[in-house]
Amino acid sequence: MFTKNHIKLEAINSTNDYVLNLKGSLVFKEGLVVTANYQSVGNGQRGKVWESNANENLLLSVVIEPNIKLDEQSVISKIVALTVCDLLKSFGIEAKIKWPNDILVAKQKIAGILIQNKLQGNYISHSVIGLGFNVNQLVFKDYLLNATSLRLLLNNEYEVFQIQVQFLSLLSIRLKRLKVGENQDNEYLNSLFLKNEPAAFEINNKQFMGIIKGVSKNGKLLIQLEDDSIAAFENQQIKYLF
Ligand code: BTN
């Protein structure tokens, strides 16, 4: 599915922005893959810049046509996060998904996902799936979360293109499963970082303890509070303290 339409860029501001600028053109369709060796301002979540040294990591955007309702959009982020876990598992690494879709290994971030949707009425006609996966980078600037890479974890250098091929082949398997209606929520829950463990969170500068219980159908994080009630939180609203 992702083998026929590949645009390889040496350097670009952001592969996601590049793809979004193709909206309306003939190439903007399911299967389009855009990669870059370097991004000058890679888009991260919450308006942050995604850091990546030139030529060391996988920087990729792919287009899919999920044709699902807007309120089901979290399924896309779930299957992409699970695909990155599948990829790491193929290297013998157990990863966790920090809701909604940061990929952590031993509490360090190895990959980030940014999904931007094109809507048609109430439906998502196209999703641009952006993935930054740290392959060979050894030193990272300070982040809230410490970063890691495949090379730091396994003490080996890897061909970035091979990682790309492997990711895309695993993604098409998960997508096919999604398109035939298979629910992958349980797998997502089994990989959820801090699930069923007491943990500290922050909202509007207020800190509190809670236990992650799961994710609601519309993608909100469900946390059991100290009075045993369950509250649902949006992505932008809540910060993990760990
Ligand atoms: C995050 O902040 O965790 C999400 C990072 C997503 C970065 C990737 S790199 C390739 C693609 N192009 C972008 O501009 N962002 C995504």
Coordinates of C-alpha atoms and ligand atoms in Angstrom, one line a residue:
M1 CA 0.0 0.0 0.0
F2 CA 2.8 2.5 0.8
T3 CA 5.2 1.4 -1.9
K4 CA 4.2 3.2 -5.0
N5 CA 4.2 6.9 -4.2
H6 CA 7.2 8.0 -2.4
I7 CA 8.6 11.5 -2.3
K8 CA 12.1 11.7 -0.8
L9 CA 13.3 15.1 0.3
E10 CA 16.7 16.1 1.4
A11 CA 15.6 18.9 3.6
I12 CA 12.2 20.6 4.3
N13 CA 10.6 22.7 7.0
S14 CA 8.2 19.8 7.9
T15 CA 7.1 16.7 6.0
N16 CA 3.6 17.1 7.4
D17 CA 3.3 20.7 6.2
Y18 CA 4.7 19.6 2.8
V19 CA 2.0 16.9 2.5
L20 CA -0.7 19.2 3.7
N21 CA 0.3 21.7 1.0
L22 CA -0.4 19.0 -1.6
K23 CA -4.1 18.9 -0.6
G24 CA -6.2 19.1 -3.7
S25 CA -3.5 17.7 -6.0
L26 CA -3.6 14.3 -7.6
V27 CA -0.8 12.8 -5.4
F28 CA -2.7 13.7 -2.2
K29 CA -4.2 10.3 -1.7
E30 CA -3.9 7.1 0.3
G31 CA -0.5 5.6 0.0
L32 CA 1.5 8.8 -0.4
V33 CA 4.7 8.7 1.6
V34 CA 7.0 11.7 2.1
T35 CA 10.3 11.4 3.9
A36 CA 13.1 13.9 4.6
N37 CA 16.6 13.6 5.9
Y38 CA 16.2 16.9 7.7
Q39 CA 13.4 19.1 8.9
S40 CA 14.2 22.7 9.9
V41 CA 11.0 23.1 11.9
G42 CA 9.4 19.7 12.4
N43 CA 6.0 20.0 13.9
G44 CA 5.6 18.4 17.3
Q45 CA 2.5 18.2 19.5
R46 CA 1.4 21.2 21.5
G47 CA 3.2 23.6 19.1
K48 CA 6.6 22.2 19.9
V49 CA 9.4 21.7 17.4
W50 CA 10.5 18.1 16.8
E51 CA 14.2 17.8 17.2
S52 CA 16.2 15.5 14.8
N53 CA 19.7 15.6 13.5
A54 CA 20.1 15.4 9.8
N55 CA 20.2 11.9 8.3
E56 CA 20.0 10.1 11.7
N57 CA 16.3 9.4 12.2
L58 CA 13.1 8.5 10.4
L59 CA 11.0 11.6 9.5
L60 CA 8.0 10.6 7.6
S61 CA 4.5 11.5 6.7
V62 CA 1.9 9.2 5.1
V63 CA -1.6 9.8 3.8
I64 CA -4.4 7.4 4.5
E65 CA -8.1 7.7 3.6
P66 CA -9.8 6.4 6.7
N67 CA -13.3 7.6 5.9
I68 CA -14.4 7.5 9.5
K69 CA -16.4 10.0 11.5
L70 CA -14.6 12.8 13.2
D71 CA -15.5 11.6 16.7
E72 CA -13.7 8.3 15.9
Q73 CA -10.4 10.0 15.1
S74 CA -8.7 8.5 18.1
V75 CA -8.7 5.1 16.4
I76 CA -6.1 6.4 13.9
S77 CA -3.7 7.6 16.6
K78 CA -4.2 4.3 18.4
I79 CA -3.3 2.1 15.4
V80 CA -0.3 4.3 14.6
A81 CA 1.0 4.1 18.2
L82 CA 0.5 0.3 18.2
T83 CA 2.4 0.1 14.9
V84 CA 5.4 1.8 16.5
C85 CA 5.1 -0.7 19.4
D86 CA 5.0 -3.6 16.8
L87 CA 8.1 -2.2 15.2
L88 CA 10.0 -2.0 18.5
K89 CA 8.8 -5.4 19.4
S90 CA 10.5 -6.7 16.2
F91 CA 13.7 -5.5 17.8
G92 CA 12.9 -7.2 21.1
I93 CA 12.0 -3.9 22.8
E94 CA 8.9 -3.4 24.9
A95 CA 7.4 0.0 24.4
K96 CA 4.6 1.8 26.2
I97 CA 2.2 4.4 24.8
K98 CA 1.9 7.5 26.8
W99 CA -1.6 8.7 25.9
P100 CA -2.5 9.7 23.4
N101 CA 0.5 8.6 21.2
D102 CA 4.0 9.2 22.6
I103 CA 6.1 6.1 22.4
L104 CA 8.2 5.4 25.4
V105 CA 10.8 2.9 26.2
A106 CA 11.8 2.8 29.9
K107 CA 10.1 6.2 30.3
Q108 CA 12.2 7.7 27.5
K109 CA 10.6 9.0 24.3
I110 CA 11.7 7.2 21.2
A111 CA 9.0 8.3 18.8
G112 CA 6.4 11.0 18.4
I113 CA 3.3 11.0 16.2
L114 CA 1.4 14.0 14.8
I115 CA -1.8 13.3 12.9
Q116 CA -3.5 16.1 10.9
N117 CA -6.9 15.4 9.3
K118 CA -8.7 16.7 6.2
L119 CA -12.4 16.7 6.8
Q120 CA -15.3 16.3 4.5
G121 CA -18.4 17.3 6.4
N122 CA -18.4 15.1 9.5
Y123 CA -16.0 12.6 8.1
I124 CA -12.2 12.3 8.0
S125 CA -11.5 11.8 4.3
H126 CA -7.7 12.0 4.7
S127 CA -5.3 11.7 7.6
V128 CA -1.7 12.9 7.4
I129 CA 0.2 10.6 9.8
G130 CA 3.5 12.2 10.8
L131 CA 6.1 10.1 12.5
G132 CA 9.4 11.0 14.0
F133 CA 11.3 7.9 15.1
N134 CA 14.7 8.2 16.7
V135 CA 17.0 5.7 15.0
N136 CA 20.7 6.6 15.3
Q137 CA 20.8 9.9 17.2
L138 CA 22.9 9.7 20.3
V139 CA 22.5 13.1 22.0
F140 CA 19.3 15.0 22.5
K141 CA 18.7 18.5 23.9
D142 CA 16.8 18.6 27.1
Y143 CA 13.1 17.9 26.9
L144 CA 10.4 17.5 29.5
L145 CA 10.7 13.8 28.6
N146 CA 14.2 12.3 28.1
A147 CA 14.6 11.0 24.6
T148 CA 16.2 7.8 23.4
S149 CA 16.9 6.1 20.1
L150 CA 17.2 2.6 18.7
R151 CA 21.0 3.0 18.7
L152 CA 21.1 4.1 22.3
L153 CA 19.0 1.2 23.3
L154 CA 20.7 -1.5 21.3
N155 CA 24.1 -0.2 20.7
N156 CA 23.9 -0.6 17.0
E157 CA 23.5 1.6 14.0
Y158 CA 20.5 1.0 11.7
E159 CA 19.6 1.9 8.1
V160 CA 16.9 4.5 8.4
F161 CA 15.3 3.3 5.2
Q162 CA 15.0 -0.3 6.5
I163 CA 13.1 1.1 9.6
Q164 CA 10.8 3.0 7.2
V165 CA 10.0 -0.1 5.1
Q166 CA 9.3 -2.1 8.3
F167 CA 7.1 0.6 9.8
L168 CA 5.1 1.0 6.6
S169 CA 4.6 -2.7 6.2
L170 CA 3.4 -3.0 9.8
L171 CA 1.1 0.0 9.4
S172 CA -0.6 -1.5 6.4
I173 CA -1.3 -4.6 8.4
R174 CA -2.9 -2.6 11.2
L175 CA -4.8 -0.5 8.7
K176 CA -6.3 -3.5 7.0
R177 CA -7.4 -4.8 10.4
L178 CA -9.0 -1.4 11.1
K179 CA -10.8 -1.4 7.7
V180 CA -12.3 -4.8 8.2
G181 CA -13.7 -3.5 11.5
E182 CA -11.4 -5.2 13.9
N183 CA -11.2 -3.4 17.2
Q184 CA -7.6 -2.9 18.5
D185 CA -8.5 -1.1 21.7
N186 CA -7.5 -3.9 24.0
E187 CA -4.0 -4.0 22.5
Y188 CA -3.8 -0.3 23.0
L189 CA -4.9 -0.5 26.6
N190 CA -2.4 -3.3 27.3
S191 CA 0.4 -1.0 26.1
L192 CA -0.8 2.1 27.9
F193 CA 1.9 3.8 30.0
L194 CA 1.0 4.0 33.8
K195 CA -2.3 2.1 33.4
N196 CA -3.5 1.0 36.8
E197 CA -0.6 2.7 38.6
P198 CA -1.1 5.7 41.0
A199 CA 0.5 8.7 39.3
A200 CA 0.7 12.4 39.5
F201 CA -0.9 14.8 37.0
E202 CA -1.3 18.5 36.6
I203 CA -4.2 20.6 35.3
N204 CA -4.1 24.4 35.3
N205 CA -1.1 24.4 37.7
K206 CA -3.0 22.1 40.1
Q207 CA -1.4 18.8 40.9
F208 CA -3.4 15.7 41.8
M209 CA -3.0 11.9 42.1
G210 CA -5.0 9.5 40.0
I211 CA -4.9 6.1 38.4
I212 CA -5.2 5.8 34.6
K213 CA -8.0 3.4 33.9
G214 CA -8.3 3.6 30.1
V215 CA -9.4 5.8 27.2
S216 CA -13.0 6.7 26.4
K217 CA -14.6 5.9 23.0
N218 CA -14.0 9.5 21.9
G219 CA -10.3 9.3 22.9
K220 CA -10.3 11.0 26.3
L221 CA -8.0 9.8 29.1
L222 CA -10.0 8.2 32.0
I223 CA -8.5 8.7 35.4
Q224 CA -9.8 7.4 38.7
L225 CA -9.5 10.3 41.2
E226 CA -8.9 10.1 44.9
D227 CA -12.6 10.0 45.7
D228 CA -12.9 7.0 43.3
S229 CA -14.8 8.9 40.7
I230 CA -13.7 8.6 37.1
A231 CA -12.9 11.8 35.1
A232 CA -12.3 12.2 31.4
F233 CA -9.5 14.5 30.2
E234 CA -8.6 16.0 26.8
N235 CA -5.1 15.9 25.4
Q236 CA -4.3 19.6 25.7
Q237 CA -5.7 19.8 29.2
I238 CA -3.6 17.5 31.3
K239 CA 0.1 17.1 32.0
Y240 CA 1.8 13.9 33.4
L241 CA 4.3 14.5 36.2
F242 CA 6.7 11.7 36.4
Ligands
BTN1 C1 5.4 14.9 19.0 O1 5.6 16.0 19.4 O2 5.5 13.9 19.8 C2 5.0 14.6 17.6 C3 6.2 14.7 16.7 C4 6.0 14.4 15.3 C5 7.2 14.6 14.4 C6 7.0 14.1 13.0 S1 8.5 14.2 12.2 C7 7.8 13.9 10.7 C8 6.4 14.6 10.7 N1 6.6 15.9 10.2 C9 6.4 16.9 11.1 O3 6.5 18.1 10.9 N2 6.1 16.3 12.3 C10 6.0 14.8 12.2

